[in-house]
PDB file of C-alpha atoms in Angstrom:
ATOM      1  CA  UNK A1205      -5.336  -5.738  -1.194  1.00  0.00           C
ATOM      2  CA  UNK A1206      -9.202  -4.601  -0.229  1.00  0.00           C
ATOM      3  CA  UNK A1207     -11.053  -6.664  -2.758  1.00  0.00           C
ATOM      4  CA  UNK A1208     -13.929  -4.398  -4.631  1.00  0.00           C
ATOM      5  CA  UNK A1209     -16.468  -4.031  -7.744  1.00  0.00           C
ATOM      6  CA  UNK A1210     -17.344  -1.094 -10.062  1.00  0.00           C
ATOM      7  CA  UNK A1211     -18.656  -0.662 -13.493  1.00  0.00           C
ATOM      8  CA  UNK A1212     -16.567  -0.610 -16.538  1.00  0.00           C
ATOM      9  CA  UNK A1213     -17.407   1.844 -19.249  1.00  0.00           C
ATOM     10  CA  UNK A1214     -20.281  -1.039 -20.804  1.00  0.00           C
ATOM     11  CA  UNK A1215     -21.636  -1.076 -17.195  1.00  0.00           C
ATOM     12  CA  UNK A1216     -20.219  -4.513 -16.655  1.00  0.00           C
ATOM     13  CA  UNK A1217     -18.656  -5.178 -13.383  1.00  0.00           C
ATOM     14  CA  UNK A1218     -15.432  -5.422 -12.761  1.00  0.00           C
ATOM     15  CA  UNK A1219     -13.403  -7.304  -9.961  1.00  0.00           C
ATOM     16  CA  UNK A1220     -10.359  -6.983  -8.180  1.00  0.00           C
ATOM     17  CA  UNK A1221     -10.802 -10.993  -7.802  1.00  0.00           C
ATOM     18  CA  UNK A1222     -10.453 -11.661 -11.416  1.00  0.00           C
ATOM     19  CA  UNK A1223      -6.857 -10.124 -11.146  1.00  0.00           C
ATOM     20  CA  UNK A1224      -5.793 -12.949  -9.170  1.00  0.00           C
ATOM     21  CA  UNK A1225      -2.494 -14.681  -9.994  1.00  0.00           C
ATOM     22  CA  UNK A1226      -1.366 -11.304 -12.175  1.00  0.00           C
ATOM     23  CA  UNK A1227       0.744  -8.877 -11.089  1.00  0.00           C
ATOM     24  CA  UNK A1228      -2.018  -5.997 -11.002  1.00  0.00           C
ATOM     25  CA  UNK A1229      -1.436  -2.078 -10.968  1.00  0.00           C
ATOM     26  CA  UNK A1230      -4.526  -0.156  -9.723  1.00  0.00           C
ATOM     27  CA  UNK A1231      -4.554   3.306 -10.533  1.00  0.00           C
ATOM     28  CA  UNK A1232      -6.714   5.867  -9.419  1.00  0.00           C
ATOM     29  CA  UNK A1233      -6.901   9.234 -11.883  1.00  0.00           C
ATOM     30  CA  UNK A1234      -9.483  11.248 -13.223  1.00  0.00           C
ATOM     31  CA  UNK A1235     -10.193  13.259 -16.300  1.00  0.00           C
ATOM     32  CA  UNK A1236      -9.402  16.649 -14.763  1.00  0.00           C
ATOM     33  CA  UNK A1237      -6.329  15.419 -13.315  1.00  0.00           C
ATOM     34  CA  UNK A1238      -3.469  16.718 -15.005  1.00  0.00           C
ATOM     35  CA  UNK A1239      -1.069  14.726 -13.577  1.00  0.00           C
ATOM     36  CA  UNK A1240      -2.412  11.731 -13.986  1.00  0.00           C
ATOM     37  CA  UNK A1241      -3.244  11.776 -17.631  1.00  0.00           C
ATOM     38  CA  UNK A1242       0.540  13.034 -18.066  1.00  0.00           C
ATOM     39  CA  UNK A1243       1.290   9.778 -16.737  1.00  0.00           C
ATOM     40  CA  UNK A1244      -1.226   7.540 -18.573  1.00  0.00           C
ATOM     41  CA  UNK A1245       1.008   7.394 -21.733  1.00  0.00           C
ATOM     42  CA  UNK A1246       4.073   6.265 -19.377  1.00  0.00           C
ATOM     43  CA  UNK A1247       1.664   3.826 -17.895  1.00  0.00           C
ATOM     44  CA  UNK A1248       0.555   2.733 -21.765  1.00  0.00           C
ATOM     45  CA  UNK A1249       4.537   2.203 -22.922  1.00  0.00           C
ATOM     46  CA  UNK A1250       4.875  -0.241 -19.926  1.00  0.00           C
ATOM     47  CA  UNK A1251       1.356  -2.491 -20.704  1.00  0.00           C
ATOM     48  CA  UNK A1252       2.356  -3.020 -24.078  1.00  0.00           C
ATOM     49  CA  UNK A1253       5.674  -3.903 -23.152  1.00  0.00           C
ATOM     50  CA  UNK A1254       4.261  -6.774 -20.831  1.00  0.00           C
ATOM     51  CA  UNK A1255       0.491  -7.396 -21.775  1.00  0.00           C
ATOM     52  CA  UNK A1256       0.924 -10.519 -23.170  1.00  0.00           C
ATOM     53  CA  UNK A1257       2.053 -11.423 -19.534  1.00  0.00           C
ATOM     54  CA  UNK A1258       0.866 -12.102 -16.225  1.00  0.00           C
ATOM     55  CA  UNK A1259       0.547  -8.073 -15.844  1.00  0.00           C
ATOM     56  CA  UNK A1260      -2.834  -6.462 -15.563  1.00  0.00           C
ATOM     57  CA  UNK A1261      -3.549  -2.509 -14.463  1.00  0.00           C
ATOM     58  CA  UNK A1262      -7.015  -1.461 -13.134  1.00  0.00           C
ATOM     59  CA  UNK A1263      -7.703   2.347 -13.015  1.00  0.00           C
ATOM     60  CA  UNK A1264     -10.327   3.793 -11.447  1.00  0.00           C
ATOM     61  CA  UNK A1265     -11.549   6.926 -11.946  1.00  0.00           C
ATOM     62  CA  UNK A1266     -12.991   9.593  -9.941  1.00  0.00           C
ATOM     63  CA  UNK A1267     -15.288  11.873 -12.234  1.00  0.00           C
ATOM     64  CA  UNK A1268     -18.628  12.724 -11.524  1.00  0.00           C
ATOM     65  CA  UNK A1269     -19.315  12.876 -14.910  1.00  0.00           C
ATOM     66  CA  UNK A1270     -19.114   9.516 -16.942  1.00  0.00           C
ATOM     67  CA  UNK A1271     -19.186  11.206 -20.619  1.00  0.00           C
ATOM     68  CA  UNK A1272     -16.228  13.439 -19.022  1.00  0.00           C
ATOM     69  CA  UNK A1273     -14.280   9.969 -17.901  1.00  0.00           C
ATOM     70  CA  UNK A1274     -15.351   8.151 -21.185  1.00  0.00           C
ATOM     71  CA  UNK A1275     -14.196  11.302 -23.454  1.00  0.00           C
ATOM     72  CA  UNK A1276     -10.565  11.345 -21.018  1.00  0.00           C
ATOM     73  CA  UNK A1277     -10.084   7.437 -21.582  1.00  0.00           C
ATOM     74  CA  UNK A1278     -10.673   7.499 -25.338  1.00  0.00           C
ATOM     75  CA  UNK A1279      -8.565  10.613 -25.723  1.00  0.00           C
ATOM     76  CA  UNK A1280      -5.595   8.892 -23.476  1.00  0.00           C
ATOM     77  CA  UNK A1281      -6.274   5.490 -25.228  1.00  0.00           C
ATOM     78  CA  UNK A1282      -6.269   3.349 -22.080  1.00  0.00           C
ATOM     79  CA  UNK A1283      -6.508  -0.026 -23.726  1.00  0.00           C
ATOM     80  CA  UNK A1284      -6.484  -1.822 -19.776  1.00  0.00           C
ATOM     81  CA  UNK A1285      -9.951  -2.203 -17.626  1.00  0.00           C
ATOM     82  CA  UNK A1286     -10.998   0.869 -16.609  1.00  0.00           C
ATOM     83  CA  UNK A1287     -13.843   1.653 -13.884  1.00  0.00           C
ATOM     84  CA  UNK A1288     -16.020   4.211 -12.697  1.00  0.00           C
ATOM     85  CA  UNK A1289     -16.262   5.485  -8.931  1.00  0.00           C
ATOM     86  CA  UNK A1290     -18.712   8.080  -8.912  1.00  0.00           C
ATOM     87  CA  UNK A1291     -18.629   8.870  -5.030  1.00  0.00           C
ATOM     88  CA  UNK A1292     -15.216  10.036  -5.822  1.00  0.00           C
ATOM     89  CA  UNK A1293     -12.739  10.701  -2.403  1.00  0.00           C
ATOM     90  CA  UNK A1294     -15.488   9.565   0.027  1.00  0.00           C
ATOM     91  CA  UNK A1295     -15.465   6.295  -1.842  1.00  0.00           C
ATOM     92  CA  UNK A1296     -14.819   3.682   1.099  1.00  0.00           C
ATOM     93  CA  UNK A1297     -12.547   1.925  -1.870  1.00  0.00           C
ATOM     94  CA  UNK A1298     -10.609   5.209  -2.034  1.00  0.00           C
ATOM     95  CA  UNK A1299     -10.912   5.119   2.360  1.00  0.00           C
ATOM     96  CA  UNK A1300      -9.488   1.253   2.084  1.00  0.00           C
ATOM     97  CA  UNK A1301      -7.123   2.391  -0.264  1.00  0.00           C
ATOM     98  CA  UNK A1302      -6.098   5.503   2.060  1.00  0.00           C
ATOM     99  CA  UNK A1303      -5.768   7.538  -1.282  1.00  0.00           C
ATOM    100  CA  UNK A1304      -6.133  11.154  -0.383  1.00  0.00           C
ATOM    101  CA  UNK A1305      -4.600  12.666  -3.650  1.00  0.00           C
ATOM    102  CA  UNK A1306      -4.220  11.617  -6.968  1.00  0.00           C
ATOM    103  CA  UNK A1307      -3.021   9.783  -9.159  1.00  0.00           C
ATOM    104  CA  UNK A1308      -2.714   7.248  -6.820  1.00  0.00           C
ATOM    105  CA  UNK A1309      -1.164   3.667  -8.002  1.00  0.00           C
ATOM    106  CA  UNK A1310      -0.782   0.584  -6.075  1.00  0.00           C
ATOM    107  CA  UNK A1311       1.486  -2.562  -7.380  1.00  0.00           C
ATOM    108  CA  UNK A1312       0.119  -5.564  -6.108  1.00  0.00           C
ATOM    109  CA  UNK A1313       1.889  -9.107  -6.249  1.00  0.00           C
ATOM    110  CA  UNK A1314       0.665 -12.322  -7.684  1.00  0.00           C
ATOM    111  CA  UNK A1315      -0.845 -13.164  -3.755  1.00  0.00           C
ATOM    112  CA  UNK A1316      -2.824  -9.791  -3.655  1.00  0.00           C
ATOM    113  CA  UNK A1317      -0.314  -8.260  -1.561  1.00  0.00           C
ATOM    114  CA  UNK A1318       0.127  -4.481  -1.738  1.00  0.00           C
ATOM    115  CA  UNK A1319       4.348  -3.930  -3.002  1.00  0.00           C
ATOM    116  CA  UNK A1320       4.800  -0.840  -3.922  1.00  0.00           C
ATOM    117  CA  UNK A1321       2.463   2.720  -3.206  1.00  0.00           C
ATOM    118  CA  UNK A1322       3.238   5.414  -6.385  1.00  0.00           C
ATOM    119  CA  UNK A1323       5.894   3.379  -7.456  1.00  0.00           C
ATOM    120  CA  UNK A1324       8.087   5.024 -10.652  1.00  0.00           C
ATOM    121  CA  UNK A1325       7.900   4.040 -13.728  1.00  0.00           C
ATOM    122  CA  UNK A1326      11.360   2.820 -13.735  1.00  0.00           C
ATOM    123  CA  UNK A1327      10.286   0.945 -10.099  1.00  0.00           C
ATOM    124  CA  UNK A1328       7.392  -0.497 -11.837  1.00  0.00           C
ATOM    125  CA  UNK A1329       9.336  -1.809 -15.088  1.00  0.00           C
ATOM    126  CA  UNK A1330      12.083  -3.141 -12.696  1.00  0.00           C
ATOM    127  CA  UNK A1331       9.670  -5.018 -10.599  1.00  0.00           C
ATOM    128  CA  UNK A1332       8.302  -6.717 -13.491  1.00  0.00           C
ATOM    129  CA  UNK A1333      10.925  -7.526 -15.279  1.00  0.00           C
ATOM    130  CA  UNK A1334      11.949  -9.749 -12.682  1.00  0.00           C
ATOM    131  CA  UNK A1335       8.588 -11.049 -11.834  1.00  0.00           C
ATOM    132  CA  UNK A1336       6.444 -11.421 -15.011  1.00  0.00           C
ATOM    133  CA  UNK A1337       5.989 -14.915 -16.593  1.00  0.00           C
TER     134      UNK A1337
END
């Protein structure tokens, strides 16, 4: 996993190091993405089946316009960390990440490893129900 920082929604910084030893799910959406707020309340069933374990998600959105992204995230309720990258697909995260569409997701292991690219939900719940603590 490419290691990075952006700015939550309070403008503090956020980490992909502080996600170490959880089994982490970085998503990349945006507020004008149809698809992927269709998929944020799938995403939302599975973190409050396991937030009270070693499960984390990170999304990162790509709007332009933070009261746009702020507005999307309240509507959606996305009670995970949640981060801003304004320089949208030219983002050398997004470059790292080779994420040319989205939504985007990446499950990452407890080492930081990259497991799974777009995995389904049903992939995603599987994998952690054999892996979370």
């Amino acid at each position: 996993m490419m290691n990075f920082m952006l700015p939550n929604e309070n403008g503090v910084i956020i980490s992909t190091n502080q996600f170490r030893g959880s089994i982490l799910l970085l998503d990349f959406w945006a507020s004008w993405c149809e698809p992927c707020r269709k998929q944020i309340p799938e995403i939302t069933k599975v973190f409050e089946k396991y937030k009270n374990k070693n499960f984390k998600i990170l999304s990162i959105s790509l709007d332009k316009d933070k009261n746009k992204w702020l507005s999307a995230s309240a509507k959606e309720k996305i009670q995970w960390d949640n981060v801003l990258e304004v320089e949208e697909f030219s983002s050398c995260i997004l470059k790292g990440y080779e994420v040319n569409t989205i939504p985007a997701t990446f499950l990452i292991d407890l080492d930081g490893i990259i497991i799974a690219e777009n995995p389904t939900i049903q992939e995603l719940d599987n994998y952690l129900i054999e892996n979370v603590k």
